[in-house]
mmCIF file of C-alpha atoms in Angstrom:
data_model
loop_
_atom_site.group_PDB
_atom_site.id
_atom_site.type_symbol
_atom_site.label_atom_id
_atom_site.label_comp_id
_atom_site.label_asym_id
_atom_site.label_seq_id
_atom_site.Cartn_x
_atom_site.Cartn_y
_atom_site.Cartn_z
ATOM 1 C CA MET A 1 -37.125 -4.734 -38.438
ATOM 2 C CA ALA A 2 -35.619 -2.008 -36.239
ATOM 3 C CA ARG A 3 -36.445 -4.031 -33.135
ATOM 4 C CA VAL A 4 -34.752 -7.116 -34.580
ATOM 5 C CA LEU A 5 -31.621 -5.118 -35.366
ATOM 6 C CA HIS A 6 -31.635 -3.623 -31.882
ATOM 7 C CA ASN A 7 -31.913 -7.071 -30.270
ATOM 8 C CA LEU A 8 -29.153 -8.392 -32.496
ATOM 9 C CA LEU A 9 -26.900 -5.475 -31.562
ATOM 10 C CA MET A 10 -27.541 -6.007 -27.850
ATOM 11 C CA PHE A 11 -26.799 -9.711 -28.260
ATOM 12 C CA LEU A 12 -23.485 -8.985 -29.995
ATOM 13 C CA ILE A 13 -22.509 -6.477 -27.306
ATOM 14 C CA SER A 14 -23.312 -9.065 -24.627
ATOM 15 C CA VAL A 15 -21.207 -11.707 -26.386
ATOM 16 C CA ALA A 16 -18.316 -9.266 -26.831
ATOM 17 C CA LEU A 17 -18.446 -8.371 -23.139
ATOM 18 C CA LYS A 18 -18.404 -12.030 -22.106
ATOM 19 C CA ILE A 19 -15.440 -12.696 -24.397
ATOM 20 C CA ARG A 20 -13.620 -9.714 -22.898
ATOM 21 C CA VAL A 21 -14.293 -10.901 -19.354
ATOM 22 C CA LEU A 22 -13.207 -14.432 -20.260
ATOM 23 C CA GLY A 23 -10.006 -13.088 -21.802
ATOM 24 C CA TYR A 24 -9.339 -10.944 -18.735
ATOM 25 C CA TRP A 25 -9.613 -13.832 -16.285
ATOM 26 C CA SER A 26 -7.742 -16.192 -18.635
ATOM 27 C CA LEU A 27 -4.855 -13.727 -18.625
ATOM 28 C CA ILE A 28 -4.896 -13.526 -14.839
ATOM 29 C CA TYR A 29 -5.043 -17.272 -14.205
ATOM 30 C CA GLY A 30 -2.566 -17.999 -16.971
ATOM 31 C CA TYR A 31 -0.060 -15.579 -15.490
ATOM 32 C CA CYS A 32 -0.719 -17.070 -12.031
ATOM 33 C CA ALA A 33 0.241 -20.481 -13.406
ATOM 34 C CA VAL A 34 3.459 -19.132 -14.924
ATOM 35 C CA CYS A 35 4.410 -17.429 -11.649
ATOM 36 C CA ALA A 36 3.656 -20.627 -9.723
ATOM 37 C CA ILE A 37 5.944 -22.649 -11.992
ATOM 38 C CA VAL A 38 8.768 -20.121 -11.566
ATOM 39 C CA ALA A 39 8.285 -20.167 -7.777
ATOM 40 C CA LEU A 40 8.341 -23.967 -7.705
ATOM 41 C CA LEU A 41 11.642 -23.949 -9.579
ATOM 42 C CA LYS A 42 13.060 -21.471 -7.054
ATOM 43 C CA LEU A 43 11.859 -23.628 -4.193
ATOM 44 C CA TRP A 44 13.435 -26.741 -5.728
ATOM 45 C CA TRP A 45 16.730 -24.869 -6.194
ATOM 46 C CA ASN A 46 16.630 -23.678 -2.583
ATOM 47 C CA ILE A 47 16.142 -27.246 -1.390
ATOM 48 C CA VAL A 48 19.108 -28.382 -3.493
ATOM 49 C CA LEU A 49 21.381 -25.638 -2.132
ATOM 50 C CA ARG A 50 20.134 -25.545 1.467
ATOM 51 C CA PRO A 51 18.407 -28.844 2.247
ATOM 52 C CA THR A 52 18.636 -28.394 6.028
ATOM 53 C CA THR A 53 17.645 -24.721 6.336
ATOM 54 C CA THR A 54 15.069 -24.129 3.603
ATOM 55 C CA PHE A 55 12.071 -24.895 5.778
ATOM 56 C CA ARG A 56 13.375 -23.223 8.916
ATOM 57 C CA TRP A 57 12.166 -19.829 10.047
ATOM 58 C CA LEU A 58 11.989 -18.116 13.391
ATOM 59 C CA ILE A 59 8.939 -16.446 14.913
ATOM 60 C CA ARG A 60 10.305 -13.373 16.681
ATOM 61 C CA GLU A 61 8.828 -13.294 20.188
ATOM 62 C CA THR A 62 10.342 -10.074 21.520
ATOM 63 C CA PRO A 63 9.930 -6.728 19.738
ATOM 64 C CA PRO A 64 13.156 -4.785 19.138
ATOM 65 C CA ALA A 65 13.672 -1.646 21.200
ATOM 66 C CA CYS A 66 13.004 0.677 18.252
ATOM 67 C CA LEU A 67 9.313 -0.262 18.333
ATOM 68 C CA ASN A 68 9.026 1.192 21.835
ATOM 69 C CA ASP A 69 10.875 4.431 21.077
ATOM 70 C CA THR A 70 8.851 7.077 22.928
ATOM 71 C CA SER A 71 9.999 9.821 20.528
ATOM 72 C CA LEU A 72 7.762 8.249 17.882
ATOM 73 C CA GLY A 73 4.582 8.565 19.909
ATOM 74 C CA THR A 74 2.190 6.613 22.096
ATOM 75 C CA HIS A 75 0.818 3.156 21.262
ATOM 76 C CA CYS A 76 -2.981 3.130 21.259
ATOM 77 C CA TYR A 77 -5.817 0.770 20.354
ATOM 78 C CA VAL A 78 -9.366 1.219 19.144
ATOM 79 C CA ARG A 79 -12.122 -1.297 18.486
ATOM 80 C CA ILE A 80 -14.425 -0.195 15.681
ATOM 81 C CA LYS A 81 -18.069 -1.003 16.382
ATOM 82 C CA GLU A 82 -19.067 -1.414 12.722
ATOM 83 C CA SER A 83 -16.440 -4.022 11.788
ATOM 84 C CA GLY A 84 -15.712 -5.329 15.279
ATOM 85 C CA LEU A 85 -11.980 -5.157 14.510
ATOM 86 C CA ARG A 86 -9.368 -3.779 16.870
ATOM 87 C CA PHE A 87 -6.804 -1.425 15.343
ATOM 88 C CA HIS A 88 -3.414 -0.456 16.690
ATOM 89 C CA TYR A 89 -1.931 2.958 15.995
ATOM 90 C CA VAL A 90 0.892 5.211 17.154
ATOM 91 C CA ALA A 91 0.006 8.845 17.815
ATOM 92 C CA ALA A 92 2.026 11.961 18.611
ATOM 93 C CA GLY A 93 1.453 15.696 18.694
ATOM 94 C CA GLU A 94 -1.124 17.635 20.661
ATOM 95 C CA ARG A 95 -4.733 16.528 20.626
ATOM 96 C CA GLY A 96 -6.902 19.063 18.827
ATOM 97 C CA LYS A 97 -4.253 19.961 16.274
ATOM 98 C CA PRO A 98 -5.079 19.122 12.641
ATOM 99 C CA LEU A 99 -5.018 15.384 11.971
ATOM 100 C CA MET A 100 -2.373 13.877 9.690
ATOM 101 C CA LEU A 101 -3.143 10.198 9.127
ATOM 102 C CA PHE A 102 -0.559 7.795 7.684
ATOM 103 C CA LEU A 103 -1.397 4.578 5.784
ATOM 104 C CA HIS A 104 1.448 2.127 5.178
ATOM 105 C CA GLY A 105 2.064 -0.257 2.298
ATOM 106 C CA PHE A 106 3.080 -3.898 1.760
ATOM 107 C CA PRO A 107 4.756 -5.527 3.625
ATOM 108 C CA GLU A 108 5.143 -2.765 6.202
ATOM 109 C CA PHE A 109 3.306 -1.469 9.272
ATOM 110 C CA TRP A 110 3.110 1.809 11.235
ATOM 111 C CA PHE A 111 6.903 1.811 11.730
ATOM 112 C CA SER A 112 7.542 2.792 8.103
ATOM 113 C CA TRP A 113 6.418 6.345 9.034
ATOM 114 C CA ARG A 114 8.922 6.791 11.913
ATOM 115 C CA TYR A 115 10.710 9.736 10.276
ATOM 116 C CA GLN A 116 7.431 11.496 9.490
ATOM 117 C CA LEU A 117 5.969 10.958 12.970
ATOM 118 C CA ARG A 118 8.907 12.822 14.464
ATOM 119 C CA GLU A 119 8.847 15.547 11.814
ATOM 120 C CA PHE A 120 5.197 16.577 11.692
ATOM 121 C CA LYS A 121 4.122 16.188 15.311
ATOM 122 C CA SER A 122 5.038 19.823 15.968
ATOM 123 C CA GLU A 123 2.049 21.123 13.991
ATOM 124 C CA PHE A 124 -0.219 18.095 13.600
ATOM 125 C CA ARG A 125 -1.810 15.322 15.558
ATOM 126 C CA VAL A 126 0.074 12.589 13.675
ATOM 127 C CA VAL A 127 -1.345 9.062 13.638
ATOM 128 C CA ALA A 128 0.193 6.030 11.914
ATOM 129 C CA ILE A 129 -2.083 3.007 11.935
ATOM 130 C CA ASP A 130 -1.503 -0.682 11.458
ATOM 131 C CA MET A 131 -4.008 -1.402 8.712
ATOM 132 C CA ARG A 132 -6.214 -4.485 9.057
ATOM 133 C CA GLY A 133 -4.140 -7.635 8.695
ATOM 134 C CA TYR A 134 -0.912 -5.944 9.823
ATOM 135 C CA GLY A 135 1.105 -5.502 12.985
ATOM 136 C CA GLU A 136 -0.939 -5.416 16.167
ATOM 137 C CA SER A 137 -4.241 -4.753 14.410
ATOM 138 C CA ASP A 138 -6.680 -7.629 13.993
ATOM 139 C CA LEU A 139 -5.982 -10.129 11.216
ATOM 140 C CA PRO A 140 -9.142 -11.398 9.520
ATOM 141 C CA LEU A 141 -8.106 -14.413 7.461
ATOM 142 C CA SER A 142 -10.822 -14.453 4.781
ATOM 143 C CA THR A 143 -9.883 -12.725 1.533
ATOM 144 C CA GLU A 144 -13.328 -11.099 1.376
ATOM 145 C CA SER A 145 -12.424 -9.082 4.479
ATOM 146 C CA TYR A 146 -9.878 -7.107 2.455
ATOM 147 C CA CYS A 147 -12.074 -5.707 -0.299
ATOM 148 C CA PHE A 148 -11.657 -2.002 -1.112
ATOM 149 C CA GLU A 149 -14.964 -1.073 0.514
ATOM 150 C CA TYR A 150 -13.872 -2.390 3.918
ATOM 151 C CA LEU A 151 -10.406 -0.859 3.703
ATOM 152 C CA VAL A 152 -11.830 2.565 2.912
ATOM 153 C CA THR A 153 -14.452 2.272 5.662
ATOM 154 C CA ASP A 154 -11.682 1.453 8.155
ATOM 155 C CA VAL A 155 -10.095 4.835 7.459
ATOM 156 C CA LYS A 156 -13.402 6.674 7.844
ATOM 157 C CA ASP A 157 -14.158 4.934 11.126
ATOM 158 C CA ILE A 158 -10.708 5.652 12.551
ATOM 159 C CA VAL A 159 -10.801 9.338 11.587
ATOM 160 C CA GLU A 160 -14.177 9.712 13.288
ATOM 161 C CA TYR A 161 -13.072 7.755 16.356
ATOM 162 C CA LEU A 162 -10.132 10.135 16.738
ATOM 163 C CA GLY A 163 -12.630 12.989 16.956
ATOM 164 C CA TYR A 164 -12.157 14.500 13.496
ATOM 165 C CA ASN A 165 -14.317 14.874 10.423
ATOM 166 C CA ARG A 166 -11.406 15.475 8.038
ATOM 167 C CA CYS A 167 -7.672 14.968 7.812
ATOM 168 C CA CYS A 168 -4.536 15.389 5.788
ATOM 169 C CA LEU A 169 -4.180 11.859 4.415
ATOM 170 C CA VAL A 170 -0.782 10.333 3.589
ATOM 171 C CA GLY A 171 -0.405 6.902 1.956
ATOM 172 C CA HIS A 172 2.376 4.780 0.490
ATOM 173 C CA ASP A 173 2.112 1.721 -1.766
ATOM 174 C CA TRP A 174 -1.079 -0.160 -0.753
ATOM 175 C CA GLY A 175 -1.772 2.575 1.753
ATOM 176 C CA GLY A 176 -1.576 4.938 -1.210
ATOM 177 C CA THR A 177 -4.233 2.947 -3.052
ATOM 178 C CA VAL A 178 -6.536 3.126 -0.039
ATOM 179 C CA ALA A 179 -5.781 6.854 0.292
ATOM 180 C CA TRP A 180 -6.719 7.482 -3.372
ATOM 181 C CA LEU A 181 -9.963 5.552 -2.900
ATOM 182 C CA PHE A 182 -10.811 7.320 0.349
ATOM 183 C CA ALA A 183 -10.316 10.726 -1.297
ATOM 184 C CA ILE A 184 -12.560 9.611 -4.193
ATOM 185 C CA HIS A 185 -15.407 8.391 -1.973
ATOM 186 C CA TYR A 186 -15.118 10.854 0.918
ATOM 187 C CA PRO A 187 -13.758 14.081 -0.616
ATOM 188 C CA GLU A 188 -15.186 16.201 2.197
ATOM 189 C CA MET A 189 -12.978 14.312 4.697
ATOM 190 C CA VAL A 190 -9.650 14.945 2.941
ATOM 191 C CA THR A 191 -8.148 18.421 3.200
ATOM 192 C CA LYS A 192 -5.024 17.374 1.323
ATOM 193 C CA LEU A 193 -3.936 14.063 -0.166
ATOM 194 C CA ILE A 194 -0.283 13.022 -0.166
ATOM 195 C CA VAL A 195 0.624 9.795 -1.968
ATOM 196 C CA LEU A 196 4.049 8.170 -2.213
ATOM 197 C CA ASN A 197 4.938 5.777 -5.014
ATOM 198 C CA CYS A 198 1.431 4.652 -5.824
ATOM 199 C CA PRO A 199 -0.466 5.618 -8.963
ATOM 200 C CA HIS A 200 -4.164 6.368 -9.074
ATOM 201 C CA PRO A 201 -5.855 2.916 -9.304
ATOM 202 C CA SER A 202 -7.385 3.697 -12.722
ATOM 203 C CA VAL A 203 -3.988 4.747 -14.052
ATOM 204 C CA PHE A 204 -2.397 1.528 -12.831
ATOM 205 C CA THR A 205 -5.108 -0.670 -14.390
ATOM 206 C CA ASP A 206 -4.966 1.047 -17.767
ATOM 207 C CA TYR A 207 -1.180 1.312 -17.898
ATOM 208 C CA ALA A 208 -0.417 -2.251 -16.794
ATOM 209 C CA LEU A 209 -2.733 -3.749 -19.425
ATOM 210 C CA ARG A 210 -1.005 -1.753 -22.174
ATOM 211 C CA HIS A 211 2.617 -2.114 -21.050
ATOM 212 C CA PRO A 212 4.025 -5.649 -20.716
ATOM 213 C CA SER A 213 7.058 -4.261 -18.895
ATOM 214 C CA GLN A 214 4.830 -3.054 -16.032
ATOM 215 C CA LEU A 215 2.891 -6.303 -16.111
ATOM 216 C CA LEU A 216 6.179 -8.116 -15.590
ATOM 217 C CA LYS A 217 7.109 -5.832 -12.685
ATOM 218 C CA SER A 218 3.685 -6.575 -11.206
ATOM 219 C CA SER A 219 4.087 -10.349 -11.446
ATOM 220 C CA HIS A 220 3.829 -10.594 -7.650
ATOM 221 C CA TYR A 221 0.175 -9.508 -7.961
ATOM 222 C CA PHE A 222 -0.493 -12.735 -9.841
ATOM 223 C CA PHE A 223 1.704 -14.999 -7.735
ATOM 224 C CA PHE A 224 0.022 -13.754 -4.557
ATOM 225 C CA GLN A 225 -3.365 -14.965 -5.838
ATOM 226 C CA LEU A 226 -2.314 -18.526 -4.989
ATOM 227 C CA PRO A 227 -3.377 -19.909 -1.610
ATOM 228 C CA ARG A 228 -0.674 -20.648 1.025
ATOM 229 C CA PHE A 229 2.210 -21.084 -1.424
ATOM 230 C CA PRO A 230 3.250 -17.373 -1.391
ATOM 231 C CA GLU A 231 3.335 -17.451 2.414
ATOM 232 C CA LEU A 232 5.690 -20.428 2.222
ATOM 233 C CA MET A 233 7.981 -18.770 -0.318
ATOM 234 C CA LEU A 234 8.227 -15.602 1.776
ATOM 235 C CA SER A 235 9.051 -17.648 4.903
ATOM 236 C CA ILE A 236 11.704 -20.111 3.712
ATOM 237 C CA ASN A 237 15.311 -19.622 4.799
ATOM 238 C CA ASP A 238 14.124 -17.498 7.728
ATOM 239 C CA PHE A 239 12.245 -14.952 5.584
ATOM 240 C CA LYS A 240 15.101 -14.498 3.142
ATOM 241 C CA ALA A 241 12.803 -13.046 0.457
ATOM 242 C CA LEU A 242 11.508 -10.357 2.836
ATOM 243 C CA LYS A 243 15.024 -9.487 3.928
ATOM 244 C CA ALA A 244 16.054 -9.125 0.271
ATOM 245 C CA LEU A 245 12.998 -6.986 -0.478
ATOM 246 C CA PHE A 246 14.173 -4.384 2.033
ATOM 247 C CA THR A 247 17.958 -4.683 1.650
ATOM 248 C CA SER A 248 18.943 -5.915 -1.835
ATOM 249 C CA ARG A 249 20.589 -3.628 -4.389
ATOM 250 C CA SER A 250 17.689 -4.009 -6.824
ATOM 251 C CA THR A 251 14.721 -3.408 -4.513
ATOM 252 C CA GLY A 252 16.021 -2.351 -1.117
ATOM 253 C CA ILE A 253 15.944 0.751 1.041
ATOM 254 C CA GLY A 254 18.824 3.185 0.892
ATOM 255 C CA ARG A 255 20.574 2.669 -2.414
ATOM 256 C CA LYS A 256 21.340 6.414 -2.420
ATOM 257 C CA GLY A 257 19.877 7.377 0.930
ATOM 258 C CA ARG A 258 19.600 5.974 4.434
ATOM 259 C CA TRP A 259 20.235 2.271 4.722
ATOM 260 C CA LEU A 260 17.863 0.167 6.746
ATOM 261 C CA ALA A 261 19.480 -0.474 10.135
ATOM 262 C CA ALA A 262 19.678 -4.060 11.380
ATOM 263 C CA GLU A 263 17.306 -3.247 14.240
ATOM 264 C CA ASP A 264 14.809 -1.694 11.820
ATOM 265 C CA LEU A 265 14.894 -4.839 9.686
ATOM 266 C CA GLU A 266 14.249 -6.905 12.807
ATOM 267 C CA ALA A 267 11.204 -4.721 13.482
ATOM 268 C CA TYR A 268 9.732 -5.795 10.141
ATOM 269 C CA LEU A 269 10.647 -9.434 10.712
ATOM 270 C CA TYR A 270 9.094 -9.296 14.179
ATOM 271 C CA ALA A 271 5.788 -8.057 12.733
ATOM 272 C CA LEU A 272 5.728 -10.329 9.681
ATOM 273 C CA SER A 273 6.834 -13.524 11.427
ATOM 274 C CA GLN A 274 3.785 -13.616 13.714
ATOM 275 C CA PRO A 275 1.183 -16.347 12.980
ATOM 276 C CA GLY A 276 -1.191 -15.231 10.219
ATOM 277 C CA ALA A 277 0.691 -11.999 9.509
ATOM 278 C CA LEU A 278 1.771 -12.902 5.982
ATOM 279 C CA THR A 279 -1.713 -14.116 5.047
ATOM 280 C CA GLY A 280 -3.254 -10.869 6.229
ATOM 281 C CA ALA A 281 -0.766 -8.839 4.202
ATOM 282 C CA LEU A 282 -1.165 -10.965 1.065
ATOM 283 C CA ASN A 283 -4.956 -10.846 1.193
ATOM 284 C CA TYR A 284 -4.814 -7.229 0.003
ATOM 285 C CA TYR A 285 -3.714 -8.606 -3.362
ATOM 286 C CA ARG A 286 -6.237 -11.437 -3.438
ATOM 287 C CA ASN A 287 -9.172 -9.100 -4.019
ATOM 288 C CA VAL A 288 -7.627 -6.624 -6.403
ATOM 289 C CA PHE A 289 -8.702 -8.156 -9.720
ATOM 290 C CA SER A 290 -12.329 -8.303 -8.643
ATOM 291 C CA SER A 291 -12.307 -4.651 -7.526
ATOM 292 C CA LEU A 292 -10.924 -2.957 -10.637
ATOM 293 C CA PRO A 293 -11.702 -0.985 -12.732
ATOM 294 C CA LEU A 294 -13.324 1.739 -10.640
ATOM 295 C CA SER A 295 -16.752 3.187 -11.366
ATOM 296 C CA HIS A 296 -15.821 6.532 -9.756
ATOM 297 C CA ASN A 297 -12.303 7.883 -10.082
ATOM 298 C CA HIS A 298 -12.100 11.686 -9.742
ATOM 299 C CA VAL A 299 -10.214 13.262 -6.832
ATOM 300 C CA ARG A 300 -11.327 16.708 -5.659
ATOM 301 C CA SER A 301 -8.678 17.296 -2.971
ATOM 302 C CA PRO A 302 -5.320 18.999 -3.626
ATOM 303 C CA VAL A 303 -2.820 16.208 -4.312
ATOM 304 C CA LEU A 304 0.919 15.817 -3.801
ATOM 305 C CA LEU A 305 2.399 12.764 -5.496
ATOM 306 C CA LEU A 306 5.966 11.854 -4.538
ATOM 307 C CA TRP A 307 7.731 9.276 -6.670
ATOM 308 C CA GLY A 308 11.044 7.516 -6.153
ATOM 309 C CA GLU A 309 12.908 7.615 -9.454
ATOM 310 C CA ARG A 310 14.355 4.128 -8.957
ATOM 311 C CA ASP A 311 11.184 2.318 -7.971
ATOM 312 C CA ALA A 312 11.742 -1.335 -8.842
ATOM 313 C CA PHE A 313 8.029 -2.169 -8.996
ATOM 314 C CA LEU A 314 6.244 0.769 -10.655
ATOM 315 C CA GLU A 315 7.148 2.626 -13.833
ATOM 316 C CA GLN A 316 7.528 6.368 -13.544
ATOM 317 C CA GLU A 317 5.320 7.152 -16.547
ATOM 318 C CA MET A 318 2.263 6.371 -14.426
ATOM 319 C CA ALA A 319 2.962 9.298 -12.116
ATOM 320 C CA GLU A 320 2.229 12.059 -14.634
ATOM 321 C CA ALA A 321 -0.853 10.218 -15.916
ATOM 322 C CA CYS A 322 -2.502 10.632 -12.490
ATOM 323 C CA ARG A 323 -3.133 14.275 -13.378
ATOM 324 C CA LEU A 324 -6.069 13.169 -15.563
ATOM 325 C CA TYR A 325 -8.145 12.194 -12.530
ATOM 326 C CA ILE A 326 -7.485 15.177 -10.256
ATOM 327 C CA ARG A 327 -9.946 18.067 -10.191
ATOM 328 C CA ASN A 328 -7.804 20.320 -8.000
ATOM 329 C CA HIS A 329 -4.208 21.424 -7.547
ATOM 330 C CA PHE A 330 -1.731 18.658 -8.408
ATOM 331 C CA ARG A 331 1.959 18.662 -7.594
ATOM 332 C CA LEU A 332 4.290 15.871 -8.740
ATOM 333 C CA ASN A 333 7.842 15.531 -7.433
ATOM 334 C CA ILE A 334 10.189 12.869 -8.775
ATOM 335 C CA ILE A 335 12.926 12.191 -6.211
ATOM 336 C CA SER A 336 16.235 11.338 -7.837
ATOM 337 C CA GLY A 337 17.848 8.130 -6.620
ATOM 338 C CA ALA A 338 14.970 7.257 -4.300
ATOM 339 C CA SER A 339 13.646 3.719 -4.129
ATOM 340 C CA HIS A 340 10.082 2.478 -3.760
ATOM 341 C CA TRP A 341 10.507 3.006 0.006
ATOM 342 C CA LEU A 342 11.273 6.707 -0.412
ATOM 343 C CA GLN A 343 9.923 7.975 2.931
ATOM 344 C CA GLN A 344 12.505 5.744 4.613
ATOM 345 C CA ASP A 345 15.568 6.125 2.389
ATOM 346 C CA GLN A 346 15.073 9.848 1.599
ATOM 347 C CA PRO A 347 13.154 11.126 4.646
ATOM 348 C CA ASP A 348 14.671 14.619 4.706
ATOM 349 C CA ILE A 349 13.729 15.330 1.089
ATOM 350 C CA VAL A 350 10.291 13.759 1.496
ATOM 351 C CA ASN A 351 9.574 15.777 4.629
ATOM 352 C CA THR A 352 10.697 19.035 3.008
ATOM 353 C CA LEU A 353 8.462 18.460 -0.019
ATOM 354 C CA ILE A 354 5.499 17.645 2.204
ATOM 355 C CA TRP A 355 6.040 20.846 4.245
ATOM 356 C CA THR A 356 6.200 22.895 1.039
ATOM 357 C CA PHE A 357 2.962 21.386 -0.212
ATOM 358 C CA LEU A 358 1.181 21.842 3.122
ATOM 359 C CA LYS A 359 2.125 25.505 3.369
ATOM 360 C CA GLU A 360 1.183 26.374 -0.222
ATOM 361 C CA SER A 361 -2.380 27.143 0.796
ATOM 362 C CA GLU A 362 -1.641 28.355 4.307
ATOM 363 C CA GLY A 363 -3.872 31.284 5.121
ATOM 364 C CA ARG A 364 -6.445 30.189 2.563
ATOM 365 C CA LYS A 365 -7.656 26.915 4.041
ATOM 366 C CA SER A 366 -7.700 25.636 7.605
ATOM 367 C CA TYR A 367 -6.843 22.030 8.449
ATOM 368 C CA ARG A 368 -8.649 22.259 11.732
ATOM 369 C CA ASN A 369 -11.813 20.416 12.537
#
């Protein structure tokens, strides 16, 4: 009798799990359909208003001068033997100094760390990489090439190629997600973790499922699951949507800080207008629902989390919840008036807070190899 009851219980658990999984994917695909319908309506309206310019966009062939500014560092390349991919990065500061590695978000590239490269090169070997699928790094087109495992391994391989076995790791947005995951899986390689406007992945998953307001703000996650159509919508009217992302009053850089200069905007358009660039960037999203939730989620490194108060995409309540997963010192700073792009629109404040965090344990722990 006991064995029958046990088998029945296991059967019911299995059925409940299948129903839960079915509901999860039904929610995802249902929301994808809604987002697709909204995007189609926007496309139709664009065609009505601008019938001759909607499907025109320019591939920028010449990089703006700001991308070759020698004060930011030296452009370098490395081909990783394991993956076979070539990565581009910009490095400054003396070789042999502690490594500070920067990971950018969507839809950025190494250039988003220009203010930090100048600031921290005095005491660190600062390196800002173009992550796979971005900038001058290789652009694998298959979505499977952007799973979390590969993205984390890229960071490990690059740190080791640079001649280090640990680093101070700094990440923003998607780069923040990869930074969290790297600190979880390779705690011995992260002396300190600094994350900007990106919650711990487990916090994001739990919070978004329980808060429809965040789910709405994350609607682009669902829209980007579609093949090809998101690339089209980001390209029409000469990348109008990307321009608005960086410059509009609701989402842009510099609402209460530094505005994005016209040349800086051209730097982003130069990188993102190249063939395949948008697909590489969007593929980060096309694996996310298969990769969450995490099986391991504790962070053992000291963590600084910086959060722009006026982030248009992520709700501030997630920031404090990250504390649950950190098994070391945790400092959270909410920056008043800062946008999602806080290291660009409030660089002075961001840099000061990073210096404060870095020097908190000075004399107690060395960053050197």
